[in-house]
PDB file of C-alpha atoms and ligand atoms in Angstrom:
ATOM      1  CA  MET A   1      19.370 -55.615  11.388  1.00  0.00           C
ATOM      2  CA  LYS A   2      16.921 -56.478   8.695  1.00  0.00           C
ATOM      3  CA  ILE A   3      16.560 -54.646   5.395  1.00  0.00           C
ATOM      4  CA  SER A   4      13.034 -54.614   3.640  1.00  0.00           C
ATOM      5  CA  ILE A   5      10.736 -52.793   1.332  1.00  0.00           C
ATOM      6  CA  TYR A   6       8.706 -50.466   3.254  1.00  0.00           C
ATOM      7  CA  LYS A   7       5.121 -51.113   3.833  1.00  0.00           C
ATOM      8  CA  PRO A   8       2.056 -48.460   3.893  1.00  0.00           C
ATOM      9  CA  ASN A   9       1.513 -48.879   7.365  1.00  0.00           C
ATOM     10  CA  ASN A  10       5.533 -47.910   8.458  1.00  0.00           C
ATOM     11  CA  ALA A  11       4.440 -44.235   7.178  1.00  0.00           C
ATOM     12  CA  ASP A  12       4.012 -42.665  10.571  1.00  0.00           C
ATOM     13  CA  GLU A  13       7.473 -44.115  11.742  1.00  0.00           C
ATOM     14  CA  ILE A  14       9.372 -42.998   8.829  1.00  0.00           C
ATOM     15  CA  GLU A  15       8.347 -39.581   8.757  1.00  0.00           C
ATOM     16  CA  GLN A  16       9.335 -39.546  12.504  1.00  0.00           C
ATOM     17  CA  LEU A  17      12.882 -41.225  11.684  1.00  0.00           C
ATOM     18  CA  PHE A  18      13.119 -38.309   8.994  1.00  0.00           C
ATOM     19  CA  ILE A  19      12.219 -35.420  11.355  1.00  0.00           C
ATOM     20  CA  LYS A  20      14.071 -36.944  14.378  1.00  0.00           C
ATOM     21  CA  THR A  21      17.159 -37.408  12.434  1.00  0.00           C
ATOM     22  CA  PHE A  22      17.687 -34.439  10.350  1.00  0.00           C
ATOM     23  CA  SER A  23      16.663 -32.428  13.124  1.00  0.00           C
ATOM     24  CA  ASP A  24      19.443 -33.873  15.201  1.00  0.00           C
ATOM     25  CA  SER A  25      22.016 -33.128  12.438  1.00  0.00           C
ATOM     26  CA  GLU A  26      20.759 -29.821  11.119  1.00  0.00           C
ATOM     27  CA  GLY A  27      18.096 -28.221  13.476  1.00  0.00           C
ATOM     28  CA  ARG A  28      14.265 -28.440  13.790  1.00  0.00           C
ATOM     29  CA  SER A  29      13.381 -26.304  10.655  1.00  0.00           C
ATOM     30  CA  GLU A  30      15.428 -28.590   8.458  1.00  0.00           C
ATOM     31  CA  GLY A  31      13.803 -31.438  10.307  1.00  0.00           C
ATOM     32  CA  GLU A  32      10.496 -30.735   9.634  1.00  0.00           C
ATOM     33  CA  ALA A  33      11.079 -29.863   5.615  1.00  0.00           C
ATOM     34  CA  ILE A  34      12.335 -33.232   5.308  1.00  0.00           C
ATOM     35  CA  GLY A  35       9.657 -35.060   6.950  1.00  0.00           C
ATOM     36  CA  SER A  36       6.964 -33.195   5.273  1.00  0.00           C
ATOM     37  CA  LEU A  37       9.145 -34.372   1.805  1.00  0.00           C
ATOM     38  CA  VAL A  38       8.978 -38.245   2.746  1.00  0.00           C
ATOM     39  CA  ARG A  39       5.686 -38.181   3.738  1.00  0.00           C
ATOM     40  CA  ASP A  40       4.643 -36.300   0.472  1.00  0.00           C
ATOM     41  CA  PHE A  41       6.631 -39.249  -1.420  1.00  0.00           C
ATOM     42  CA  MET A  42       4.307 -42.077   0.600  1.00  0.00           C
ATOM     43  CA  ASP A  43       1.314 -40.137   0.327  1.00  0.00           C
ATOM     44  CA  ASN A  44       1.280 -38.973  -3.516  1.00  0.00           C
ATOM     45  CA  THR A  45       4.415 -40.285  -5.461  1.00  0.00           C
ATOM     46  CA  ASP A  46       3.342 -42.640  -7.882  1.00  0.00           C
ATOM     47  CA  ALA A  47       4.067 -46.493  -6.547  1.00  0.00           C
ATOM     48  CA  ASN A  48       5.690 -46.942 -10.109  1.00  0.00           C
ATOM     49  CA  ASP A  49       8.358 -43.956  -9.277  1.00  0.00           C
ATOM     50  CA  LEU A  50       9.057 -44.589  -5.837  1.00  0.00           C
ATOM     51  CA  TYR A  51      11.305 -46.973  -3.744  1.00  0.00           C
ATOM     52  CA  CYS A  52      11.750 -46.958  -0.038  1.00  0.00           C
ATOM     53  CA  PHE A  53      13.904 -49.374   1.844  1.00  0.00           C
ATOM     54  CA  ILE A  54      14.035 -49.749   5.592  1.00  0.00           C
ATOM     55  CA  ALA A  55      16.355 -51.061   8.200  1.00  0.00           C
ATOM     56  CA  THR A  56      14.861 -52.406  11.097  1.00  0.00           C
ATOM     57  CA  GLU A  57      16.241 -53.605  14.637  1.00  0.00           C
ATOM     58  CA  HIS A  58      14.096 -55.124  17.773  1.00  0.00           C
ATOM     59  CA  GLU A  59      10.976 -54.038  15.930  1.00  0.00           C
ATOM     60  CA  GLN A  60      12.283 -50.330  15.316  1.00  0.00           C
ATOM     61  CA  ILE A  61      13.183 -48.919  12.203  1.00  0.00           C
ATOM     62  CA  ILE A  62      16.631 -47.408  12.539  1.00  0.00           C
ATOM     63  CA  GLY A  63      17.253 -46.198   9.061  1.00  0.00           C
ATOM     64  CA  GLY A  64      15.583 -45.439   5.635  1.00  0.00           C
ATOM     65  CA  VAL A  65      16.057 -44.681   2.241  1.00  0.00           C
ATOM     66  CA  PHE A  66      14.064 -43.308  -0.797  1.00  0.00           C
ATOM     67  CA  PHE A  67      14.742 -43.399  -4.267  1.00  0.00           C
ATOM     68  CA  THR A  68      12.581 -41.691  -7.027  1.00  0.00           C
ATOM     69  CA  LYS A  69      12.051 -41.425 -10.849  1.00  0.00           C
ATOM     70  CA  MET A  70      13.941 -39.589 -13.039  1.00  0.00           C
ATOM     71  CA  ILE A  71      12.853 -39.072 -16.669  1.00  0.00           C
ATOM     72  CA  PHE A  72      15.438 -38.140 -19.516  1.00  0.00           C
ATOM     73  CA  GLU A  73      14.809 -37.174 -22.314  1.00  0.00           C
ATOM     74  CA  SER A  74      17.501 -40.128 -24.120  1.00  0.00           C
ATOM     75  CA  GLY A  75      15.065 -42.560 -22.299  1.00  0.00           C
ATOM     76  CA  ILE A  76      17.291 -43.664 -19.786  1.00  0.00           C
ATOM     77  CA  ASN A  77      16.190 -45.541 -16.938  1.00  0.00           C
ATOM     78  CA  ALA A  78      16.903 -43.898 -13.625  1.00  0.00           C
ATOM     79  CA  PHE A  79      16.377 -43.170 -10.329  1.00  0.00           C
ATOM     80  CA  ILE A  80      17.501 -40.686  -7.493  1.00  0.00           C
ATOM     81  CA  LEU A  81      18.343 -41.532  -3.905  1.00  0.00           C
ATOM     82  CA  SER A  82      17.266 -39.151  -1.580  1.00  0.00           C
ATOM     83  CA  PRO A  83      16.871 -38.540   1.032  1.00  0.00           C
ATOM     84  CA  MET A  84      18.218 -41.173   3.458  1.00  0.00           C
ATOM     85  CA  ALA A  85      18.547 -41.129   7.211  1.00  0.00           C
ATOM     86  CA  THR A  86      20.048 -43.629  10.258  1.00  0.00           C
ATOM     87  CA  LEU A  87      18.873 -42.492  13.553  1.00  0.00           C
ATOM     88  CA  THR A  88      21.629 -40.625  15.283  1.00  0.00           C
ATOM     89  CA  ASP A  89      22.840 -43.632  17.875  1.00  0.00           C
ATOM     90  CA  HIS A  90      22.561 -46.212  15.218  1.00  0.00           C
ATOM     91  CA  GLN A  91      25.267 -44.073  12.826  1.00  0.00           C
ATOM     92  CA  GLY A  92      28.379 -45.140  11.955  1.00  0.00           C
ATOM     93  CA  LYS A  93      28.007 -48.826  11.926  1.00  0.00           C
ATOM     94  CA  GLY A  94      27.167 -49.510   8.143  1.00  0.00           C
ATOM     95  CA  VAL A  95      23.401 -49.445   8.651  1.00  0.00           C
ATOM     96  CA  GLY A  96      23.592 -46.707   5.629  1.00  0.00           C
ATOM     97  CA  GLN A  97      25.673 -48.395   3.165  1.00  0.00           C
ATOM     98  CA  LYS A  98      23.808 -51.519   3.860  1.00  0.00           C
ATOM     99  CA  LEU A  99      20.629 -49.886   2.782  1.00  0.00           C
ATOM    100  CA  ILE A 100      21.876 -48.347  -0.075  1.00  0.00           C
ATOM    101  CA  ASN A 101      23.456 -51.130  -1.325  1.00  0.00           C
ATOM    102  CA  PHE A 102      20.123 -52.877  -0.895  1.00  0.00           C
ATOM    103  CA  GLY A 103      18.486 -50.559  -2.651  1.00  0.00           C
ATOM    104  CA  LEU A 104      20.796 -50.377  -5.623  1.00  0.00           C
ATOM    105  CA  LYS A 105      20.570 -54.234  -5.856  1.00  0.00           C
ATOM    106  CA  THR A 106      17.006 -53.898  -6.383  1.00  0.00           C
ATOM    107  CA  LEU A 107      16.968 -51.460  -8.679  1.00  0.00           C
ATOM    108  CA  LYS A 108      19.178 -53.179 -10.856  1.00  0.00           C
ATOM    109  CA  GLU A 109      17.253 -56.205 -11.087  1.00  0.00           C
ATOM    110  CA  ASP A 110      14.194 -54.022 -11.945  1.00  0.00           C
ATOM    111  CA  GLY A 111      16.049 -53.014 -14.597  1.00  0.00           C
ATOM    112  CA  VAL A 112      17.331 -49.631 -13.667  1.00  0.00           C
ATOM    113  CA  GLU A 113      20.517 -48.309 -15.570  1.00  0.00           C
ATOM    114  CA  LEU A 114      21.509 -45.175 -13.660  1.00  0.00           C
ATOM    115  CA  ALA A 115      21.347 -44.135 -10.284  1.00  0.00           C
ATOM    116  CA  ILE A 116      21.995 -40.635  -8.915  1.00  0.00           C
ATOM    117  CA  THR A 117      21.964 -38.751  -5.886  1.00  0.00           C
ATOM    118  CA  TYR A 118      22.849 -35.382  -4.456  1.00  0.00           C
ATOM    119  CA  GLY A 119      25.043 -35.077  -1.439  1.00  0.00           C
ATOM    120  CA  ASP A 120      28.344 -35.838   0.343  1.00  0.00           C
ATOM    121  CA  PRO A 121      30.733 -37.216  -2.010  1.00  0.00           C
ATOM    122  CA  ASN A 122      32.954 -38.649   1.052  1.00  0.00           C
ATOM    123  CA  PHE A 123      29.926 -40.706   2.123  1.00  0.00           C
ATOM    124  CA  TYR A 124      28.297 -41.765  -1.204  1.00  0.00           C
ATOM    125  CA  SER A 125      31.571 -42.632  -2.899  1.00  0.00           C
ATOM    126  CA  LYS A 126      31.553 -45.870  -0.610  1.00  0.00           C
ATOM    127  CA  VAL A 127      28.871 -47.213  -2.410  1.00  0.00           C
ATOM    128  CA  GLY A 128      29.971 -46.897  -5.852  1.00  0.00           C
ATOM    129  CA  PHE A 129      28.770 -42.626  -6.692  1.00  0.00           C
ATOM    130  CA  GLY A 130      31.059 -40.468  -8.119  1.00  0.00           C
ATOM    131  CA  VAL A 131      30.717 -36.824  -9.127  1.00  0.00           C
ATOM    132  CA  VAL A 132      29.551 -36.049 -12.568  1.00  0.00           C
ATOM    133  CA  THR A 133      29.035 -32.821 -14.090  1.00  0.00           C
ATOM    134  CA  GLU A 134      25.827 -31.565 -15.736  1.00  0.00           C
ATOM    135  CA  LYS A 135      27.228 -32.399 -19.100  1.00  0.00           C
ATOM    136  CA  VAL A 136      27.192 -35.671 -18.327  1.00  0.00           C
ATOM    137  CA  VAL A 137      24.066 -36.143 -16.370  1.00  0.00           C
ATOM    138  CA  PRO A 138      21.552 -33.251 -16.501  1.00  0.00           C
ATOM    139  CA  THR A 139      20.121 -31.817 -13.391  1.00  0.00           C
ATOM    140  CA  PRO A 140      16.426 -30.910 -13.291  1.00  0.00           C
ATOM    141  CA  LEU A 141      16.598 -27.903 -11.384  1.00  0.00           C
ATOM    142  CA  THR A 142      20.031 -25.415 -10.444  1.00  0.00           C
ATOM    143  CA  LEU A 143      22.278 -26.958  -8.132  1.00  0.00           C
ATOM    144  CA  SER A 144      22.979 -24.579  -4.976  1.00  0.00           C
ATOM    145  CA  TYR A 145      25.949 -27.846  -4.198  1.00  0.00           C
ATOM    146  CA  PRO A 146      26.939 -28.780  -7.764  1.00  0.00           C
ATOM    147  CA  GLU A 147      30.001 -31.069  -5.972  1.00  0.00           C
ATOM    148  CA  GLY A 148      27.538 -33.073  -4.622  1.00  0.00           C
ATOM    149  CA  TRP A 149      25.959 -34.003  -8.240  1.00  0.00           C
ATOM    150  CA  LEU A 150      26.928 -37.589  -8.253  1.00  0.00           C
ATOM    151  CA  SER A 151      25.820 -40.886 -10.558  1.00  0.00           C
ATOM    152  CA  GLN A 152      26.875 -44.456 -10.879  1.00  0.00           C
ATOM    153  CA  SER A 153      25.971 -46.680 -13.940  1.00  0.00           C
ATOM    154  CA  LEU A 154      24.081 -50.069 -12.995  1.00  0.00           C
ATOM    155  CA  ILE A 155      24.969 -51.482 -16.352  1.00  0.00           C
ATOM    156  CA  SER A 156      28.298 -50.584 -17.104  1.00  0.00           C
ATOM    157  CA  ASN A 157      31.468 -49.231 -16.046  1.00  0.00           C
ATOM    158  CA  GLU A 158      31.206 -45.651 -16.812  1.00  0.00           C
ATOM    159  CA  ILE A 159      28.575 -43.425 -17.916  1.00  0.00           C
ATOM    160  CA  GLU A 160      28.182 -42.146 -21.338  1.00  0.00           C
ATOM    161  CA  PRO A 161      26.753 -38.264 -21.452  1.00  0.00           C
ATOM    162  CA  ILE A 162      23.476 -38.115 -22.074  1.00  0.00           C
ATOM    163  CA  ALA A 163      21.908 -35.122 -23.707  1.00  0.00           C
ATOM    164  CA  GLY A 164      18.779 -33.489 -23.562  1.00  0.00           C
ATOM    165  CA  LYS A 165      16.912 -32.470 -20.471  1.00  0.00           C
ATOM    166  CA  SER A 166      15.522 -34.012 -16.804  1.00  0.00           C
ATOM    167  CA  TYR A 167      12.875 -34.052 -14.735  1.00  0.00           C
ATOM    168  CA  CYS A 168      12.379 -35.106 -11.502  1.00  0.00           C
ATOM    169  CA  VAL A 169       8.797 -36.634  -9.445  1.00  0.00           C
ATOM    170  CA  LYS A 170       6.916 -33.341  -8.749  1.00  0.00           C
ATOM    171  CA  GLU A 171       7.237 -33.356  -4.898  1.00  0.00           C
ATOM    172  CA  LEU A 172      11.100 -33.213  -5.533  1.00  0.00           C
ATOM    173  CA  ASN A 173      10.451 -30.164  -8.113  1.00  0.00           C
ATOM    174  CA  LYS A 174      11.221 -27.301  -5.892  1.00  0.00           C
ATOM    175  CA  PRO A 175      14.090 -25.125  -5.923  1.00  0.00           C
ATOM    176  CA  GLU A 176      15.009 -25.074  -2.247  1.00  0.00           C
ATOM    177  CA  LEU A 177      15.666 -28.891  -2.173  1.00  0.00           C
ATOM    178  CA  TRP A 178      18.770 -28.209  -4.582  1.00  0.00           C
TER     179      TRP A 178
HETATM  180  C1  COA B   1      24.485 -40.054   6.350  1.00  0.00           C
HETATM  181  C2  COA B   1      23.772 -41.105   7.334  1.00  0.00           C
HETATM  182  C3  COA B   1      22.477 -41.525   6.175  1.00  0.00           C
HETATM  183  C4  COA B   1      24.807 -42.279   6.759  1.00  0.00           C
HETATM  184  O1  COA B   1      24.480 -43.368   7.529  1.00  0.00           O
HETATM  185  P1  COA B   1      25.282 -44.333   8.218  1.00  0.00           P
HETATM  186  O2  COA B   1      24.050 -45.452   8.738  1.00  0.00           O
HETATM  187  O3  COA B   1      25.557 -43.422   9.734  1.00  0.00           O
HETATM  188  O4  COA B   1      26.227 -44.806   7.333  1.00  0.00           O
HETATM  189  P2  COA B   1      27.317 -45.653   7.698  1.00  0.00           P
HETATM  190  O5  COA B   1      27.268 -46.280   8.875  1.00  0.00           O
HETATM  191  O6  COA B   1      27.191 -47.211   6.516  1.00  0.00           O
HETATM  192  O7  COA B   1      28.652 -45.159   7.056  1.00  0.00           O
HETATM  193  C5  COA B   1      29.066 -44.258   7.483  1.00  0.00           C
HETATM  194  C6  COA B   1      30.350 -43.694   7.345  1.00  0.00           C
HETATM  195  O8  COA B   1      30.655 -42.577   7.692  1.00  0.00           O
HETATM  196  C7  COA B   1      31.976 -42.456   8.315  1.00  0.00           C
HETATM  197  N1  COA B   1      31.668 -41.975   9.452  1.00  0.00           N
HETATM  198  C8  COA B   1      32.298 -41.395  10.394  1.00  0.00           C
HETATM  199  N2  COA B   1      32.228 -40.762  11.845  1.00  0.00           N
HETATM  200  C9  COA B   1      30.938 -41.326  11.492  1.00  0.00           C
HETATM  201  C10 COA B   1      29.667 -40.769  12.525  1.00  0.00           C
HETATM  202  N3  COA B   1      29.731 -40.192  13.490  1.00  0.00           N
HETATM  203  N4  COA B   1      28.403 -41.136  11.903  1.00  0.00           N
HETATM  204  C11 COA B   1      28.395 -41.385  10.627  1.00  0.00           C
HETATM  205  N5  COA B   1      29.049 -42.079  10.188  1.00  0.00           N
HETATM  206  C12 COA B   1      30.367 -41.716  10.271  1.00  0.00           C
HETATM  207  C13 COA B   1      32.266 -43.868   8.441  1.00  0.00           C
HETATM  208  O9  COA B   1      33.804 -43.905   8.137  1.00  0.00           O
HETATM  209  C14 COA B   1      31.267 -44.867   7.663  1.00  0.00           C
HETATM  210  O10 COA B   1      32.258 -45.246   6.626  1.00  0.00           O
HETATM  211  P3  COA B   1      32.884 -46.626   6.878  1.00  0.00           P
HETATM  212  O11 COA B   1      32.312 -47.791   7.198  1.00  0.00           O
HETATM  213  O12 COA B   1      33.626 -46.954   5.749  1.00  0.00           O
HETATM  214  O13 COA B   1      34.064 -46.415   8.004  1.00  0.00           O
HETATM  215  C15 COA B   1      23.904 -40.674   8.638  1.00  0.00           C
HETATM  216  O14 COA B   1      25.012 -40.339   8.811  1.00  0.00           O
HETATM  217  C16 COA B   1      22.641 -39.538   8.677  1.00  0.00           C
HETATM  218  O15 COA B   1      21.348 -40.042   8.886  1.00  0.00           O
HETATM  219  N6  COA B   1      22.966 -38.306   8.799  1.00  0.00           N
HETATM  220  C17 COA B   1      21.992 -37.386   8.755  1.00  0.00           C
HETATM  221  C18 COA B   1      20.896 -36.888   7.574  1.00  0.00           C
HETATM  222  C19 COA B   1      21.711 -37.225   6.548  1.00  0.00           C
HETATM  223  O16 COA B   1      22.628 -36.376   6.235  1.00  0.00           O
HETATM  224  N7  COA B   1      21.383 -37.781   5.265  1.00  0.00           N
HETATM  225  C20 COA B   1      22.432 -37.565   4.142  1.00  0.00           C
HETATM  226  C21 COA B   1      21.511 -36.851   3.431  1.00  0.00           C
HETATM  227  S1  COA B   1      19.683 -37.017   2.342  1.00  0.00           S
END
């Protein structure tokens, strides 16, 4: 299995990976919604505000993870991981954790100070994320599942509370995604 940075000619296969994986786990309409989100990222998000890493095995893309820029009034350099997917038949074999660890290492090398995600604390705690409150890391929109607001510093052992507001890229700026 190889982890690499995605190339624009991978876009159709990546879109299908997210549609398939989320349709399997959460039903067709969620699969289509997440497929549109990742297509929107790949077509419209500024390249400086987007990272996408893919896992490939025998020429097939079996996993993918997106990170997009978050703006904080405090100026901290931050990205949010969302969404990610490993093809159903390949889950539970470490692909997801390898993708995230590769992504976090690359972000850190590029000077990113804070990584954020929004999801299952049991899974994301395996790769260094911990639950944070909105007082520590302000949320760009109102969360329907505050227990899933997770973060990790890429430059120190703890996260200093961040003052002021936060903003996500416009492709994520939709209440139904939060
Ligand atoms: C969440 C997801 C990306 C994880 O990817 P993955 O490649 O299965 O992740 P890993 O194999 O690295 O780790 C999965 C962990 O969950 C646990 N797990 C247990 N049963 C599992 C199962 N049937 N499938 C996946 N993970 C399982 C494992 O214990 C593993 O941890 P461990 O290595 O410490 O034992 C993947 O399950 C997925 O695509 N799910 C559907 C879409 C989704 O929910 N995406 C996340 C929200 S954006």
